[in-house]
Coordinates of C-alpha atoms and ligand atoms in Angstrom, one line a residue:
M1 CA 50.4 63.7 132.4
K2 CA 52.8 65.7 130.1
E3 CA 50.2 68.3 129.2
S4 CA 49.0 68.7 132.8
I5 CA 52.5 69.0 134.2
I6 CA 53.5 71.6 131.6
S7 CA 50.5 73.7 132.2
C8 CA 51.1 73.5 135.9
F9 CA 54.7 74.5 135.4
V10 CA 53.7 77.5 133.2
E11 CA 51.2 78.6 135.9
Q12 CA 53.7 78.3 138.7
F13 CA 56.9 79.6 137.1
G14 CA 55.8 81.3 133.8
Q15 CA 58.2 79.5 131.4
Q16 CA 58.4 76.3 129.3
P17 CA 60.1 73.3 131.0
L18 CA 61.9 70.2 130.0
V19 CA 59.9 67.2 131.1
V20 CA 61.4 63.9 132.2
A21 CA 59.8 60.7 133.5
A22 CA 61.3 57.8 135.5
P23 CA 59.3 54.6 136.3
G24 CA 58.8 52.5 139.4
R25 CA 59.7 48.8 139.2
V26 CA 58.6 45.3 139.7
N27 CA 61.0 42.6 140.7
L28 CA 60.2 39.0 139.6
I29 CA 62.4 37.3 142.1
G30 CA 65.6 38.0 144.1
E31 CA 64.6 40.1 147.1
H32 CA 67.1 41.6 149.5
T33 CA 69.9 40.0 147.4
D34 CA 71.1 43.3 146.0
Y35 CA 72.9 44.6 149.1
N36 CA 74.4 41.1 149.5
E37 CA 76.1 41.4 146.1
G38 CA 73.8 38.9 144.6
F39 CA 71.4 39.1 141.6
V40 CA 68.0 40.8 141.0
L41 CA 65.4 40.5 138.3
P42 CA 63.5 43.7 138.0
G43 CA 61.6 45.5 135.2
A44 CA 60.5 49.1 134.9
V45 CA 56.7 49.6 134.9
D46 CA 54.1 51.9 133.4
K47 CA 53.8 54.0 136.5
R48 CA 56.1 57.0 136.6
I49 CA 57.4 60.1 138.4
Y50 CA 57.4 63.2 136.2
V51 CA 59.8 66.1 136.7
A52 CA 59.3 69.4 134.8
I53 CA 62.3 71.6 135.1
A54 CA 63.8 74.9 133.9
K55 CA 66.7 77.1 135.1
N56 CA 66.0 80.2 137.1
E57 CA 68.3 83.2 137.6
K58 CA 68.6 82.7 141.4
N59 CA 70.6 80.2 143.4
I60 CA 67.5 78.5 144.5
L61 CA 65.7 75.2 144.0
N62 CA 62.0 75.9 143.8
V63 CA 59.8 72.9 143.9
Y64 CA 56.1 72.5 143.5
A65 CA 54.6 69.0 144.1
S66 CA 51.2 68.9 142.3
Q67 CA 49.9 65.8 144.1
Y68 CA 50.3 67.6 147.4
K69 CA 49.9 71.1 146.3
Q70 CA 53.0 71.9 148.2
N71 CA 55.7 74.5 147.5
F72 CA 59.3 74.4 148.8
S73 CA 62.3 76.6 148.2
F74 CA 65.9 75.7 149.1
D75 CA 69.0 77.7 149.0
L76 CA 71.5 75.7 146.9
N77 CA 74.4 76.8 149.2
E78 CA 72.7 75.2 152.2
I79 CA 71.6 71.8 151.2
H80 CA 70.8 69.3 154.0
P81 CA 68.4 66.4 154.5
V82 CA 64.8 67.3 155.4
D83 CA 61.7 65.2 156.3
G84 CA 59.5 64.1 153.5
W85 CA 60.0 63.5 149.8
A86 CA 61.9 66.7 149.1
T87 CA 64.9 65.2 150.7
Y88 CA 65.5 63.1 147.6
L89 CA 65.8 66.2 145.4
L90 CA 68.2 67.7 147.9
G91 CA 70.2 64.5 148.1
M92 CA 70.7 64.3 144.4
T93 CA 71.6 68.0 144.2
Y94 CA 74.1 67.6 147.0
H95 CA 75.8 64.5 145.6
L96 CA 76.0 66.0 142.1
K97 CA 77.6 69.1 143.6
Q98 CA 80.0 66.9 145.6
I99 CA 81.4 65.3 142.5
G100 CA 82.0 68.7 141.0
H101 CA 79.0 69.6 139.0
N102 CA 77.8 73.1 139.0
I103 CA 74.1 73.3 139.7
T104 CA 72.5 76.8 139.5
G105 CA 69.0 77.6 140.4
V106 CA 66.1 75.6 139.0
D107 CA 62.3 75.6 139.1
V108 CA 60.7 72.1 139.3
V109 CA 57.2 70.7 139.2
I110 CA 57.0 67.0 140.3
D111 CA 54.0 64.7 139.8
G112 CA 53.4 61.1 139.1
D113 CA 51.4 57.9 139.6
V114 CA 53.8 55.6 141.3
P115 CA 51.9 54.6 144.5
L116 CA 53.9 55.7 147.6
G117 CA 55.0 53.2 150.2
A118 CA 53.8 50.4 148.0
G119 CA 57.2 48.7 147.4
M120 CA 57.3 50.0 143.8
S121 CA 60.3 52.3 144.4
S122 CA 58.6 55.7 144.3
S123 CA 61.6 57.3 146.0
A124 CA 64.1 55.8 143.6
A125 CA 61.9 57.0 140.7
V126 CA 62.0 60.6 142.2
C127 CA 65.8 60.4 142.4
S128 CA 66.1 59.0 139.0
A129 CA 63.8 61.5 137.4
F130 CA 65.4 64.5 139.1
G131 CA 68.9 63.3 138.5
F132 CA 68.2 62.5 134.9
A133 CA 66.5 65.9 134.4
L134 CA 69.5 67.8 135.9
N135 CA 71.9 65.7 133.8
E136 CA 70.0 66.6 130.6
M137 CA 69.5 70.2 131.4
F138 CA 73.1 71.0 132.5
G139 CA 74.8 68.5 130.2
F140 CA 76.8 66.8 132.9
G141 CA 77.3 63.7 130.7
L142 CA 76.7 61.2 133.5
S143 CA 75.8 57.6 132.5
R144 CA 72.6 56.0 133.7
M145 CA 74.6 53.8 136.1
E146 CA 76.3 56.8 137.6
L147 CA 72.9 58.4 138.2
A148 CA 71.6 55.2 139.7
L149 CA 74.6 55.1 142.1
L150 CA 74.0 58.8 143.1
G151 CA 70.3 57.9 143.8
Q152 CA 71.4 55.0 146.0
K153 CA 73.8 57.3 147.9
T154 CA 70.9 59.8 148.3
E155 CA 68.8 57.1 150.0
H156 CA 71.7 56.2 152.3
T157 CA 72.6 59.7 153.3
F158 CA 69.5 61.8 152.9
A159 CA 66.8 59.2 153.8
G160 CA 68.8 56.9 156.1
V161 CA 67.9 53.7 154.2
K162 CA 70.9 51.5 153.4
C163 CA 69.3 50.2 150.3
G164 CA 70.9 48.2 147.5
I165 CA 71.1 49.3 143.9
M166 CA 68.1 47.5 142.4
D167 CA 65.5 50.2 142.4
Q168 CA 67.6 53.1 141.0
F169 CA 69.1 50.7 138.5
A170 CA 65.7 49.5 137.2
S171 CA 64.2 53.0 137.0
L172 CA 67.1 54.1 134.8
H173 CA 67.8 51.0 132.7
G174 CA 64.4 49.6 132.1
K175 CA 63.5 48.3 128.6
K176 CA 60.0 47.7 127.2
G177 CA 59.1 44.0 127.3
H178 CA 62.2 43.0 129.1
I179 CA 63.3 42.2 132.6
M180 CA 66.9 42.7 133.7
K181 CA 69.2 40.3 135.3
L182 CA 71.6 42.5 137.3
D183 CA 74.7 41.2 139.0
C184 CA 74.8 43.6 141.9
R185 CA 78.5 43.0 142.5
S186 CA 79.9 43.7 139.1
L187 CA 76.9 45.8 137.9
E188 CA 76.9 43.8 134.7
Y189 CA 73.4 43.2 133.4
E190 CA 71.5 41.5 130.6
Y191 CA 68.0 42.0 129.2
I192 CA 65.7 39.0 129.2
P193 CA 62.6 39.2 127.1
F194 CA 59.5 38.8 129.3
D195 CA 57.4 37.5 126.4
F196 CA 54.4 35.7 127.8
P197 CA 51.4 37.2 126.1
D198 CA 49.0 34.9 127.9
Y199 CA 50.1 36.1 131.3
K200 CA 50.1 39.4 133.2
I201 CA 52.2 40.7 136.1
I202 CA 49.6 42.0 138.6
L203 CA 50.4 43.9 141.8
V204 CA 48.0 43.8 144.7
N205 CA 48.5 46.6 147.1
T206 CA 47.9 45.7 150.7
M207 CA 47.5 49.5 151.4
V208 CA 49.7 48.9 154.4
S209 CA 52.4 51.5 154.2
H210 CA 55.8 50.3 155.4
A211 CA 56.6 52.8 158.2
L212 CA 58.6 50.1 159.9
A213 CA 60.3 49.2 156.7
S214 CA 63.3 51.6 156.8
S215 CA 64.5 50.7 160.3
E216 CA 63.9 47.0 159.9
Y217 CA 65.4 47.1 156.4
N218 CA 68.7 48.4 157.9
V219 CA 68.5 45.7 160.6
R220 CA 68.3 43.0 158.0
R221 CA 71.3 44.4 156.3
Q222 CA 73.3 44.4 159.5
Q223 CA 72.2 40.8 160.3
C224 CA 73.6 39.7 156.9
E225 CA 76.8 41.6 157.6
E226 CA 77.1 39.9 161.0
G227 CA 76.7 36.5 159.3
V228 CA 79.4 37.3 156.8
A229 CA 81.8 38.6 159.5
I230 CA 81.5 35.3 161.4
L231 CA 81.8 33.0 158.4
K232 CA 84.8 35.0 157.1
E233 CA 86.7 33.8 160.1
Y234 CA 86.5 30.3 158.7
F235 CA 86.5 31.2 155.0
P236 CA 88.6 34.3 154.6
T237 CA 87.8 34.7 150.9
I238 CA 84.1 35.4 151.7
N239 CA 83.2 39.1 151.2
S240 CA 79.4 38.9 151.1
L241 CA 76.6 36.3 151.2
R242 CA 77.0 36.0 147.5
D243 CA 80.2 34.0 148.2
V244 CA 78.6 31.6 150.8
S245 CA 77.3 28.2 149.9
N246 CA 74.6 26.3 151.9
E247 CA 77.3 23.7 152.9
Q248 CA 79.5 26.5 154.4
L249 CA 76.6 28.0 156.2
E250 CA 75.5 24.6 157.6
K251 CA 79.0 23.7 158.7
Y252 CA 79.2 26.8 161.0
K253 CA 75.5 27.1 161.7
D254 CA 76.2 26.9 165.5
E255 CA 78.5 29.9 165.4
L256 CA 75.6 32.1 164.3
S257 CA 72.5 33.1 166.3
E258 CA 69.4 31.3 165.1
M259 CA 68.1 34.5 163.6
V260 CA 71.2 35.4 161.7
Y261 CA 71.3 31.9 160.4
R262 CA 67.8 32.2 159.1
R263 CA 68.6 35.5 157.4
C264 CA 71.7 34.1 155.7
S265 CA 70.0 31.0 154.7
F266 CA 67.2 32.9 153.0
I267 CA 69.6 35.1 151.0
I268 CA 71.7 32.1 149.8
N269 CA 68.5 30.3 148.7
E270 CA 66.9 33.4 147.2
N271 CA 70.0 34.0 145.0
A272 CA 70.0 30.4 143.9
R273 CA 66.3 30.6 143.1
L274 CA 66.9 33.6 140.9
L275 CA 69.7 31.9 138.9
H276 CA 67.5 28.9 138.4
G277 CA 64.5 31.1 137.7
C278 CA 66.3 32.7 134.8
D279 CA 66.8 29.3 133.2
L280 CA 63.1 28.6 133.7
L281 CA 62.1 31.8 132.0
N282 CA 64.5 31.2 129.1
K283 CA 62.8 27.8 128.7
G284 CA 59.3 29.4 128.9
D285 CA 58.5 27.4 132.0
L286 CA 56.4 30.0 133.9
K287 CA 54.7 27.3 135.9
S288 CA 57.9 26.2 137.7
F289 CA 58.9 29.8 138.0
G290 CA 55.7 30.6 139.7
Q291 CA 56.3 27.7 142.2
M292 CA 59.6 29.3 143.1
M293 CA 57.8 32.6 143.7
F294 CA 55.6 30.8 146.3
E295 CA 58.8 29.3 147.9
A296 CA 60.4 32.7 147.9
H297 CA 57.4 34.1 149.8
K298 CA 57.7 31.4 152.4
G299 CA 61.4 32.4 152.9
L300 CA 60.5 36.1 153.0
S301 CA 57.8 35.5 155.5
K302 CA 59.4 32.9 157.8
G303 CA 63.1 33.2 157.3
Y304 CA 63.7 36.8 156.5
E305 CA 60.6 38.1 158.3
V306 CA 59.8 41.0 155.9
S307 CA 56.2 40.0 155.2
C308 CA 53.1 40.9 157.2
K309 CA 49.7 39.3 157.8
E310 CA 48.1 41.2 155.0
S311 CA 50.7 40.1 152.4
D312 CA 50.7 36.6 153.7
F313 CA 46.9 36.6 153.3
L314 CA 47.1 37.8 149.7
V315 CA 49.6 35.1 148.8
V316 CA 47.5 32.4 150.3
Q317 CA 44.5 33.6 148.4
A318 CA 46.4 33.9 145.2
K319 CA 47.6 30.3 145.6
L320 CA 44.0 29.2 145.8
F321 CA 43.1 30.9 142.6
S322 CA 43.6 28.6 139.6
G323 CA 44.8 31.2 137.0
V324 CA 47.7 32.2 139.2
M325 CA 51.2 30.9 138.5
G326 CA 53.0 32.4 141.4
A327 CA 52.8 35.2 144.0
R328 CA 54.9 36.7 146.7
Q329 CA 55.6 39.8 148.8
M330 CA 57.6 42.2 146.6
G331 CA 60.2 44.9 147.4
G332 CA 61.5 45.8 150.8
G333 CA 58.5 44.3 152.5
F334 CA 56.3 44.9 155.5
G335 CA 53.3 45.5 153.3
G336 CA 53.2 47.3 150.0
C337 CA 52.4 45.1 147.1
T338 CA 52.4 41.4 146.3
I339 CA 53.5 40.4 142.8
N340 CA 51.3 37.9 141.0
I341 CA 51.7 36.2 137.6
V342 CA 48.2 35.6 136.4
K343 CA 46.7 34.2 133.2
T344 CA 45.5 37.1 131.0
D345 CA 42.0 35.6 130.7
S346 CA 41.7 35.3 134.5
V347 CA 42.7 38.9 135.3
E348 CA 39.2 40.2 135.8
D349 CA 38.1 37.3 138.0
F350 CA 41.3 37.4 139.9
S351 CA 41.0 41.1 140.6
T352 CA 37.4 40.7 141.8
Y353 CA 38.3 37.7 143.9
M354 CA 41.2 39.5 145.5
R355 CA 39.3 42.6 146.2
D356 CA 36.4 40.7 147.8
S357 CA 38.5 38.4 149.9
Y358 CA 40.9 41.1 151.1
S359 CA 38.3 43.7 151.9
K360 CA 36.2 41.1 153.8
Q361 CA 39.2 40.1 155.9
F362 CA 40.8 43.5 156.6
D363 CA 38.0 46.0 155.8
V364 CA 40.3 47.8 153.4
M365 CA 40.0 47.8 149.6
P366 CA 43.3 46.8 147.9
E367 CA 44.4 48.6 144.8
I368 CA 45.3 46.3 141.9
Y369 CA 47.7 47.3 139.1
V370 CA 47.9 45.3 135.9
T371 CA 51.4 46.3 134.9
Q372 CA 53.3 46.6 131.6
I373 CA 57.0 46.4 131.4
E374 CA 58.3 49.7 130.0
D375 CA 61.4 51.7 129.2
G376 CA 63.4 53.4 131.9
A377 CA 63.9 57.1 132.6
K378 CA 63.6 59.4 129.5
V379 CA 62.8 62.8 128.3
V380 CA 59.1 63.0 127.5
E381 CA 58.9 64.2 123.9
Ligands
GLA1 C1 64.0 48.0 148.6 C2 65.4 48.4 148.3 C3 66.2 47.6 147.3 C4 66.0 46.1 147.6 C5 64.6 45.7 147.9 C6 64.4 44.3 148.4 O1 63.2 48.2 147.4 O2 65.5 49.8 147.9 O3 67.5 48.0 147.2 O4 66.9 45.7 148.6 O5 64.0 46.6 148.9 O6 64.8 43.4 147.4

């Protein structure tokens, strides 16, 4: 990828660029907990967005997206949200300028292999790669966490998705062979080795792109906030679902609509699953961890309602396959990928079985990614 992006850059802009890569992510467990100030358990993966960048003498952001063979130019004095992926570059530029960083004209080529709309955080990888590249090139001295927060702000303001911090955090802080337990309230985190050579993390892409996802995502967030506002009347110290116990929720269940109750209940249990899951991983008990992934899927599908018939089908099929420890819908939901923990020696058979059963059912061939956990954003040497 490095050679091809450099030669593309030279062809487009006639100079040598700096090249940066930022990965997509998986999340083992803890879905939709980030914007509820809970915990998440992501890892960066071996699929990345690449940004090649160099300064130009104008006050213009020139971008070429090799995958789409598209060119854009934006005046740096007139930055505003646009439709499509370029909005992420504009958002990062805008927010960096807002906090006082002087960005002059740059030429950019962007490329990558993070599947789009697959729940692997391609948009966060774009923000992370571009933010990281600007930070390096102009020497702003921002920390990885500061860049992650700017990426999240960009999603909120330039893409209209009120996401949590997990994706941007993971893309910037990933560490080879490790997952990260992030406390989304304090932003403290620890690396946990994911050291199971006999198992692989496999993503099965439903190929259903989550067009619904951003609007429904924001609705889920609002429903959680509604639950918190009502429960706060009875427990004033509550600030987020992180602070709510199952006992508290049950006690005032009748004050909430049935739907809001289900949303809150899912989040409280998902957070508890994650905390218990970390203990299981530390003990090397992947079997019990996998069982919790199946439980999490049930909650995502029935309680939080962010699955879809394609993901449900894949999880049912995975459960029937003997080399699978656990499986569930991953990421924001409404399609994208399921995450599966599969015995290394069953990977081939599992892939064939999933391709056959899914394509027979939906007449679409799913893509399958056998992932490796890798480092976060970095300059490509
Ligand atoms: C998307 C969001 C994240 C997180 C997940 C669900 O990926 O960007 O912040 O909420 O969905 O866990």
